[in-house]
PDB file of C-alpha atoms in Angstrom:
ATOM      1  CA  UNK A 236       0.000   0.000   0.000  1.00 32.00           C
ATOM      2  CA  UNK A 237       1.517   3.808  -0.682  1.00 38.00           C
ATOM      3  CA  UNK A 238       1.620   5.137   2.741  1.00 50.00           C
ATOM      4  CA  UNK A 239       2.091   8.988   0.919  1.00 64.00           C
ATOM      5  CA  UNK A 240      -0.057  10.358  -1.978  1.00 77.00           C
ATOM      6  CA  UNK A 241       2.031  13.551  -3.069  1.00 83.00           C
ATOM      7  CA  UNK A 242      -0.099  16.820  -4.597  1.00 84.00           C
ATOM      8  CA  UNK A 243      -0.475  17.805  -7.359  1.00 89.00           C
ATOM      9  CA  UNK A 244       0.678  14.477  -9.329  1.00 91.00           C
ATOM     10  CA  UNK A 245       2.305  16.591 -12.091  1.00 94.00           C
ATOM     11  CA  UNK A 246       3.053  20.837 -12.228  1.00 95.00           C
ATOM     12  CA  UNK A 247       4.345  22.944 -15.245  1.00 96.00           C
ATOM     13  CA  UNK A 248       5.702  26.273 -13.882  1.00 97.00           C
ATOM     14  CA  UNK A 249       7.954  29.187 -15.309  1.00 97.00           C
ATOM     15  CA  UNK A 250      11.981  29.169 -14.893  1.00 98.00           C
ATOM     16  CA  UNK A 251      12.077  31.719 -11.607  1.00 98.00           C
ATOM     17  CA  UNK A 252       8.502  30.462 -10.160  1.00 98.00           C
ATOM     18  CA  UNK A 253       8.555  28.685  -7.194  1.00 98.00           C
ATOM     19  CA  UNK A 254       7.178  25.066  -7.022  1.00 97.00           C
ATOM     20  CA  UNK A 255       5.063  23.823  -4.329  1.00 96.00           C
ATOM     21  CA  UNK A 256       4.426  19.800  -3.473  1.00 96.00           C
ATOM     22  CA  UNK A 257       2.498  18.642  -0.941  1.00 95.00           C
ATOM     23  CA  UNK A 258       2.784  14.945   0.710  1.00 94.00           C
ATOM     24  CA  UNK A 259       0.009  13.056   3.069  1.00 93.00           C
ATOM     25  CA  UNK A 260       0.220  10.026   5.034  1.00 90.00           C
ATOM     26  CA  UNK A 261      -1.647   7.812   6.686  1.00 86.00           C
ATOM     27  CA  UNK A 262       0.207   6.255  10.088  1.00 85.00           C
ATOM     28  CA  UNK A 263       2.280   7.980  12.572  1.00 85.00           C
ATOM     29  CA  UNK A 264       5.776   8.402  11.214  1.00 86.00           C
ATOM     30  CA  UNK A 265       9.515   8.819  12.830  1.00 86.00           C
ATOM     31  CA  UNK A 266      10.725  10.958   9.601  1.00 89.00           C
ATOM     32  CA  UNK A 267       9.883  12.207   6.574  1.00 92.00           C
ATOM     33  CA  UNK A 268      11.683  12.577   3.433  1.00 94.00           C
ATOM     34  CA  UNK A 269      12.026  14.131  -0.111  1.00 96.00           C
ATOM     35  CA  UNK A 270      13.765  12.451  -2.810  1.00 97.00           C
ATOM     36  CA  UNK A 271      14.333  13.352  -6.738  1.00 98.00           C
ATOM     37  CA  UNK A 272      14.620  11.582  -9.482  1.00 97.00           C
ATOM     38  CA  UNK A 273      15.699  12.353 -12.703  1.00 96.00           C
ATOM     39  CA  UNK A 274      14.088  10.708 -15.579  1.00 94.00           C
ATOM     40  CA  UNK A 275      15.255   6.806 -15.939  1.00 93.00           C
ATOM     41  CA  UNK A 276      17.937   7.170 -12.687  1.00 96.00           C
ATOM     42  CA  UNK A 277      18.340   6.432  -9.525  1.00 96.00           C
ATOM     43  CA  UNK A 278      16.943   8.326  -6.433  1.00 97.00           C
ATOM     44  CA  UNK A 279      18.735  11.644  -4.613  1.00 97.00           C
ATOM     45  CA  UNK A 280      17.995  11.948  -1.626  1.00 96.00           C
ATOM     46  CA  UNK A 281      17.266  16.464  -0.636  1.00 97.00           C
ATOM     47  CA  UNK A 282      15.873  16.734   2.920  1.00 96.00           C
ATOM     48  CA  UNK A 283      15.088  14.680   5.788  1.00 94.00           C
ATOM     49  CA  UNK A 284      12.570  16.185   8.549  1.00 94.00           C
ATOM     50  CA  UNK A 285      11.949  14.582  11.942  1.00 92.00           C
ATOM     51  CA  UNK A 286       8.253  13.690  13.158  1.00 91.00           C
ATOM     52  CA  UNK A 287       9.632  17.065  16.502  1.00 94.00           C
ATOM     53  CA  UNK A 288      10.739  19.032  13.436  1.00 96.00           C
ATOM     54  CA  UNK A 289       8.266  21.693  11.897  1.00 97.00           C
ATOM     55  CA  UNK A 290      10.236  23.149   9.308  1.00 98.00           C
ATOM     56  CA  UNK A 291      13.519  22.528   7.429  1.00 97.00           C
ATOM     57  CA  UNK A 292      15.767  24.851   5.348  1.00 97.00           C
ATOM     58  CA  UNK A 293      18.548  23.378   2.615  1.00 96.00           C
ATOM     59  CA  UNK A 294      19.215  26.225   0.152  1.00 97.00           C
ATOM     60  CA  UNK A 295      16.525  26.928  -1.976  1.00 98.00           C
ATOM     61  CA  UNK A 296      14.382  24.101  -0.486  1.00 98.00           C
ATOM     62  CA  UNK A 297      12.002  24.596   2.386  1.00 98.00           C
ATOM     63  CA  UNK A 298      10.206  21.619   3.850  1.00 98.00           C
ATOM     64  CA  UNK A 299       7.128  21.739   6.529  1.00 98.00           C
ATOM     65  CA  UNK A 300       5.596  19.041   8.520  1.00 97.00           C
ATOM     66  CA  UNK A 301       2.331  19.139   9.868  1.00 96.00           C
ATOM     67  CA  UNK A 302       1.898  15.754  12.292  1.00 94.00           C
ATOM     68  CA  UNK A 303      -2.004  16.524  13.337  1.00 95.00           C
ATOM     69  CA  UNK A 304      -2.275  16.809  10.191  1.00 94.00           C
ATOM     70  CA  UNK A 305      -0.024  13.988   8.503  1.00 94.00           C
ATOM     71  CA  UNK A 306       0.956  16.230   5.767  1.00 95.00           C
ATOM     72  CA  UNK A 307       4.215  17.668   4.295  1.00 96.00           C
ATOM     73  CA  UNK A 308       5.199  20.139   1.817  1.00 97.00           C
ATOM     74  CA  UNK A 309       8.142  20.722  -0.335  1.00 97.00           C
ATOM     75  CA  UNK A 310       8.843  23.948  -1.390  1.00 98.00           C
ATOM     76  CA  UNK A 311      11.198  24.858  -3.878  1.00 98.00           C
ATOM     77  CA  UNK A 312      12.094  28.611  -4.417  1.00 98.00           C
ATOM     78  CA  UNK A 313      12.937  30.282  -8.128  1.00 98.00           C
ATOM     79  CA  UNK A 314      12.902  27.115  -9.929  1.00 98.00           C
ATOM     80  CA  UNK A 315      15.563  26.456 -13.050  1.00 97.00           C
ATOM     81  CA  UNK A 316      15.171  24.088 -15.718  1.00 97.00           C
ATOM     82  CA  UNK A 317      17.466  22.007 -13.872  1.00 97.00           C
ATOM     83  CA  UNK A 318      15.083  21.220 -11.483  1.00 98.00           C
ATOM     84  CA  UNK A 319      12.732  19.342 -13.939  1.00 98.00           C
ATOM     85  CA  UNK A 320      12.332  15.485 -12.285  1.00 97.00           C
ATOM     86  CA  UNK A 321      10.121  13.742 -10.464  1.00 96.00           C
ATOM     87  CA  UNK A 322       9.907  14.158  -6.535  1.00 97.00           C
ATOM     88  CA  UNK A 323       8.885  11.790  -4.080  1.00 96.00           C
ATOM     89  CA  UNK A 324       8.427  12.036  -0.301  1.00 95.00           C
ATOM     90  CA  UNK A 325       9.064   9.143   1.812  1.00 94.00           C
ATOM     91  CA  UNK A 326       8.034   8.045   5.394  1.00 90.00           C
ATOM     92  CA  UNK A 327       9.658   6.070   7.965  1.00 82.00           C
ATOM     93  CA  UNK A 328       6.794   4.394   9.846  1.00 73.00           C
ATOM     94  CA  UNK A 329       6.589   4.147  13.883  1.00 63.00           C
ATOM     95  CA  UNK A 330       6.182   0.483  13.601  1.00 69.00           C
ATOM     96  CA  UNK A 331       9.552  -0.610  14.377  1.00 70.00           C
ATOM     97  CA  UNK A 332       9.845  -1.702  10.239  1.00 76.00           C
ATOM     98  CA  UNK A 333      13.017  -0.097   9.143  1.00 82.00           C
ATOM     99  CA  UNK A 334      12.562   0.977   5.814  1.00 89.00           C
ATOM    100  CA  UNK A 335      10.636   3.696   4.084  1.00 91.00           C
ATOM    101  CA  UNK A 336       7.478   4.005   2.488  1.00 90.00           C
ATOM    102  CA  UNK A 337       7.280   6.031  -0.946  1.00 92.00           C
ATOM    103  CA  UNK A 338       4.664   8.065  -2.440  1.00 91.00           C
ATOM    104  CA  UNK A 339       3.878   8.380  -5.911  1.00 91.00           C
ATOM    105  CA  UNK A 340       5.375  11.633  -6.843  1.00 94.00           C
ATOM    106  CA  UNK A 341       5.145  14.755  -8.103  1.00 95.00           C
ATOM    107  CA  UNK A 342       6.000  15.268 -11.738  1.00 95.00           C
ATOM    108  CA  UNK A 343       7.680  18.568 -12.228  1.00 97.00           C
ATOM    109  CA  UNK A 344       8.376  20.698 -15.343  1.00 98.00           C
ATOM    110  CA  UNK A 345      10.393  23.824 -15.358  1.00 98.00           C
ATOM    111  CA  UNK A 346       9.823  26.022 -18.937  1.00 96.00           C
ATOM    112  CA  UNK A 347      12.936  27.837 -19.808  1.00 92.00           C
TER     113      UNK A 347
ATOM    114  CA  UNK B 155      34.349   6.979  -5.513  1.00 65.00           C
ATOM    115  CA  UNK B 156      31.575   5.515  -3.416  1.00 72.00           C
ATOM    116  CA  UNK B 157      28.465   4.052  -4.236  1.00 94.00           C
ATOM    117  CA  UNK B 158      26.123   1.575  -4.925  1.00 97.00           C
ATOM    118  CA  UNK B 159      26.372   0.151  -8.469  1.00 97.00           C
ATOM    119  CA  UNK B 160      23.550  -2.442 -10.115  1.00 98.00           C
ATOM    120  CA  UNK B 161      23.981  -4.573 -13.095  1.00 97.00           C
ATOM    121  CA  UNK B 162      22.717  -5.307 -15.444  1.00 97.00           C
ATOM    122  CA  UNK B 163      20.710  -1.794 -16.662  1.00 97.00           C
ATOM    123  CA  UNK B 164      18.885  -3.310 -19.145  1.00 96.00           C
ATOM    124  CA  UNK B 165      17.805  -6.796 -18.941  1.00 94.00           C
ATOM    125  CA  UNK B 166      15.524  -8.914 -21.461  1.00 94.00           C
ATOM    126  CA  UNK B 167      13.817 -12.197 -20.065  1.00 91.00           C
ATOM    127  CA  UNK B 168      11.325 -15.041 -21.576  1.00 91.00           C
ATOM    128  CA  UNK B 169       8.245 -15.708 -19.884  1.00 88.00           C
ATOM    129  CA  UNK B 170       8.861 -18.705 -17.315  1.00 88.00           C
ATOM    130  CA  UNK B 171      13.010 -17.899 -16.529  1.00 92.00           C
ATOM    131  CA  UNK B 172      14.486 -16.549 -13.205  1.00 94.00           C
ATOM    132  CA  UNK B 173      16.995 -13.885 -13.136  1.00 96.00           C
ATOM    133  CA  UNK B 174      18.942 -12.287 -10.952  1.00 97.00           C
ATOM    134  CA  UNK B 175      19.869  -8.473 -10.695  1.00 98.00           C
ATOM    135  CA  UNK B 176      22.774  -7.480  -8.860  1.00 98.00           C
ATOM    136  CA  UNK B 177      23.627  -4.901  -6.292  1.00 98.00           C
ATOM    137  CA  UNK B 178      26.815  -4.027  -4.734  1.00 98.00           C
ATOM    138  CA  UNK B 179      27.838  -1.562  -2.227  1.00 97.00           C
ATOM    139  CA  UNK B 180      31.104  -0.162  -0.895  1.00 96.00           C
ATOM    140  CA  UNK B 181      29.782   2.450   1.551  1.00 95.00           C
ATOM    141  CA  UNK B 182      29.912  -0.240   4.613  1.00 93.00           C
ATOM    142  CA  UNK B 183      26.681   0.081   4.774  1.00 93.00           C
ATOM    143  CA  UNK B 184      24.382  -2.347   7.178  1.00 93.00           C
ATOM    144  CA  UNK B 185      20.984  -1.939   5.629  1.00 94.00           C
ATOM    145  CA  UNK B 186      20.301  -2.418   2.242  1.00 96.00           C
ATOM    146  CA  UNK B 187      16.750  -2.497   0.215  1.00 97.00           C
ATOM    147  CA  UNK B 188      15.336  -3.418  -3.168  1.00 98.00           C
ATOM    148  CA  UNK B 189      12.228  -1.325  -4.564  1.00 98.00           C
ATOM    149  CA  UNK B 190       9.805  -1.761  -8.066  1.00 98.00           C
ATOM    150  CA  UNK B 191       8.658   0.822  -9.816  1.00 97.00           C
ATOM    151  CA  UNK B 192       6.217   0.951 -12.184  1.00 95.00           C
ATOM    152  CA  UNK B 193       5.806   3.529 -15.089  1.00 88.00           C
ATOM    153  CA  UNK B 194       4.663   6.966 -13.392  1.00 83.00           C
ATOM    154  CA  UNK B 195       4.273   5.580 -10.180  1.00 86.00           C
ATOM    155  CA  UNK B 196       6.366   5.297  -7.125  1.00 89.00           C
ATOM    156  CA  UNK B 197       8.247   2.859  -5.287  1.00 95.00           C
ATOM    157  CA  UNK B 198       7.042  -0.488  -4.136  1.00 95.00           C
ATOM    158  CA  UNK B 199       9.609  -1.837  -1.380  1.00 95.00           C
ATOM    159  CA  UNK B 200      10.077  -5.837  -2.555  1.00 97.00           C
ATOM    160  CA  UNK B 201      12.607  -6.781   0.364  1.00 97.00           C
ATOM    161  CA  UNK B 202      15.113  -5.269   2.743  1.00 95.00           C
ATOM    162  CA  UNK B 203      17.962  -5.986   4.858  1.00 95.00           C
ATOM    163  CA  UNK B 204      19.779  -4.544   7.907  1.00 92.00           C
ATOM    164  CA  UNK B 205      22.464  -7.122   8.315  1.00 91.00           C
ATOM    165  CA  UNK B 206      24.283 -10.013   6.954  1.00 94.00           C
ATOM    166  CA  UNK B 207      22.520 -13.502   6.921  1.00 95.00           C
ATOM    167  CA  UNK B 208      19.175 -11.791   7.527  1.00 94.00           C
ATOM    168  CA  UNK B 209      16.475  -9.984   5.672  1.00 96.00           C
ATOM    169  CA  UNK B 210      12.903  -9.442   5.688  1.00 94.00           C
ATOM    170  CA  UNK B 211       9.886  -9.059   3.391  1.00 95.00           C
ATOM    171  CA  UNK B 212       8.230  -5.899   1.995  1.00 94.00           C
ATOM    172  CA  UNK B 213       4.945  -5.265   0.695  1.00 93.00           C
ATOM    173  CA  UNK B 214       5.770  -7.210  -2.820  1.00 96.00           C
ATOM    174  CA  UNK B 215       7.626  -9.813  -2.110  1.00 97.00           C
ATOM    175  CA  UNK B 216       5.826 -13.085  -3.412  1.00 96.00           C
ATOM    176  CA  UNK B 217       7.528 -14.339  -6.765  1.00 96.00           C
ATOM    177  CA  UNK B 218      11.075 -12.580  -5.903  1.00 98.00           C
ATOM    178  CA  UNK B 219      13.759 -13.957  -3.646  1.00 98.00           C
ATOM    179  CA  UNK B 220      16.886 -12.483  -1.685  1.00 98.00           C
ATOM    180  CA  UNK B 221      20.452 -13.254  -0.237  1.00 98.00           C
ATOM    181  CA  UNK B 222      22.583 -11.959   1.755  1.00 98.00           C
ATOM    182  CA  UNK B 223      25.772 -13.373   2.291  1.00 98.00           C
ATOM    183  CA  UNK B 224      28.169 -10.329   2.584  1.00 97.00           C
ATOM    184  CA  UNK B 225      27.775  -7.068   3.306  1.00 96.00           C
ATOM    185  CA  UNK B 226      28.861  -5.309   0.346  1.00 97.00           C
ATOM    186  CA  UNK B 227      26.414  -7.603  -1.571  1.00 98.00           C
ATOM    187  CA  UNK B 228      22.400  -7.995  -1.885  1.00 98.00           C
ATOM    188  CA  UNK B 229      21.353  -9.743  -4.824  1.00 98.00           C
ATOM    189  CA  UNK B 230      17.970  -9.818  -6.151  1.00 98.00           C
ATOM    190  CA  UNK B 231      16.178 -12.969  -7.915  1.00 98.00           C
ATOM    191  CA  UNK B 232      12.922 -12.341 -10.121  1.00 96.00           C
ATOM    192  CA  UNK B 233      11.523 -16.153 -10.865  1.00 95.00           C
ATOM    193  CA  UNK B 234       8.501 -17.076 -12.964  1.00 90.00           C
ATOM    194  CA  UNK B 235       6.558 -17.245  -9.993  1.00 90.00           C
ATOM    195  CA  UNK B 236       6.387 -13.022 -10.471  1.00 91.00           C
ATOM    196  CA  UNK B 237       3.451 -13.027 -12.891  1.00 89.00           C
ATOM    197  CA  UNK B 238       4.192  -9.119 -14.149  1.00 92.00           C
ATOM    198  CA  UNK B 239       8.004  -8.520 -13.522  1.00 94.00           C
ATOM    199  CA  UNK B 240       8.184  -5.933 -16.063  1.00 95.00           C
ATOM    200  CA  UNK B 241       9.740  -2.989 -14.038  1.00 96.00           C
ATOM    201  CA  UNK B 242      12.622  -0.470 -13.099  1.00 98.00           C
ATOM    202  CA  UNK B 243      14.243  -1.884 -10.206  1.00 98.00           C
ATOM    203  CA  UNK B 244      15.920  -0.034  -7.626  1.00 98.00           C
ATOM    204  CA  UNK B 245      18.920  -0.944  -4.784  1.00 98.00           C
ATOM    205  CA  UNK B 246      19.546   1.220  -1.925  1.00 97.00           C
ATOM    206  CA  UNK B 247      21.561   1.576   1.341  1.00 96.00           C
ATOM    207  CA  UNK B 248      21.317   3.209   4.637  1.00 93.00           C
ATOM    208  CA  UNK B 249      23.944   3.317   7.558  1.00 89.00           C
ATOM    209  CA  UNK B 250      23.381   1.712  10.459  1.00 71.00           C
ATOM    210  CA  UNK B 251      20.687  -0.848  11.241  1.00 65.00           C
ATOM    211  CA  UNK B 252      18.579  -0.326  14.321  1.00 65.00           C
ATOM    212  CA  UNK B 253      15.950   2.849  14.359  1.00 66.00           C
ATOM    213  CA  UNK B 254      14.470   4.511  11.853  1.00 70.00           C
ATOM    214  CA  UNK B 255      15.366   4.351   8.364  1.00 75.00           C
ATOM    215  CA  UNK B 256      17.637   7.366   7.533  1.00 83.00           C
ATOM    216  CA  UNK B 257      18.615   8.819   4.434  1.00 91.00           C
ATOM    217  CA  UNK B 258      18.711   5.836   1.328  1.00 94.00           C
ATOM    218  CA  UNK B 259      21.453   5.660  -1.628  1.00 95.00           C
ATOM    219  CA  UNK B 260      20.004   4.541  -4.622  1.00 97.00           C
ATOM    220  CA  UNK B 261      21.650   2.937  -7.429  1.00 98.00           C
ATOM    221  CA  UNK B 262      21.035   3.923 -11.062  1.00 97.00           C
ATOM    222  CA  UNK B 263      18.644   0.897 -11.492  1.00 98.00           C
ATOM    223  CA  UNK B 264      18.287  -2.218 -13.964  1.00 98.00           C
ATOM    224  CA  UNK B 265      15.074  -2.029 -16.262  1.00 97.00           C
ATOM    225  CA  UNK B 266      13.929  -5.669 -16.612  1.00 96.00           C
ATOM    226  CA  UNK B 267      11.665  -6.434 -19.723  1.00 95.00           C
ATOM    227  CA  UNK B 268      10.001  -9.855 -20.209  1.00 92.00           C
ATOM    228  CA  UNK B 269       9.389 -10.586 -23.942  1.00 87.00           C
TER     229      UNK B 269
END
């Protein structure tokens, strides 16, 4: 089962716009995280936010989690073409299961 | 340089063989995982492992099997029993092997087609 459903499933901005995801989930976690991927590659991992953790800075990526909510966002500030992939959050469950659960991503396009 | 690297990246099968996809390691890591993905969609975990001689089920495991008989090494095995094995698969390691999962290294992937 996909423990996150990211929002929306794809976006088509404007080099310079900024690009906002958004991530639910269904059980309590012990982390969240964002990962890219670039088309036909492997995963990178970009931010990892603790379930005490409300907000998270890495250059031009901000990252919020809400816990009464079970929702995250990813934010990422005056986009390039560059960032053009596909972005996936993933959740560590508080069941003791050491691995993490991905969602089905965000599909991101950045127009030159 | 460090890293996880998989083999083969493109793989074509027949209907009713096994095959096996490799993944190797050399960040000394203890935990290592194997994921599906299907076209537009995310990743399914298939198994995972946090140390030698020991590894546990995901949430698609039935029709693929596992080893793990060093560290640096987790092989994956696709057999006929896996009725749509069509799929990008993915390796990745984490440090460490108790607690929560932290951050995974992924390895470019092997695309597995069955004719």
């Amino acid at each position: 089962s996909q423990q996150g459903e990211e929002d929306p499933q794809a976006l088509s901005i404007q080099e310079g716009e900024n690009a906002t995801m958004n991530c639910s989930y269904k059980t309590s976690i012990n982390n969240l995280q964002w990962y890219r991927q670039n088309s036909g590659r492997g995963l990178v991992h970009l931010i990892l936010i603790r379930s005490n953790e409300r907000e998270k800075h890495s250059g031009r990526l901000r990252v919020t989690l809400d816990t009464s909510k079970k929702s995250s966002s990813l934010l990422i500030t005056a986009s390039r073409a560059a960032d053009t992939a596909s972005y996936f959050c993933a959740s560590n469950r508080d069941t003791g299961r050491r691995a993490l659960t991905f969602g089905s991503g965000t599909r991101l396009q950045v127009q030159p | 340089d460090g890293g996880i690297t998989q083999s083969p990246k493109y793989l074509f099968r027949k209907e009713g063989q096994n095959v096996t996809l490799s993944c190797e390691q050399n960040l000394n890591h203890d935990a290592m995982y194997w994921y599906r993905q299907d076209p537009g969609q995310g990743l399914r975990l298939i198994y995972y492992s946090q140390i030698v001689n020991d590894f546990q089920k995901g949430d698609i495991a039935e029709g693929y099997s596992v080893s793990r008989e060093k560290k640096e090494s987790f092989p994956l095995t696709v057999t006929s029993a896996q009725k749509n094995p069509t799929a990008f698969y993915l390796c990745a390691s984490s440090m460490g092997w108790g607690g929560p999962a932290g951050e995974l290294f992924f390895g470019e992937g092997s695309r597995l087609t069955v004719l």
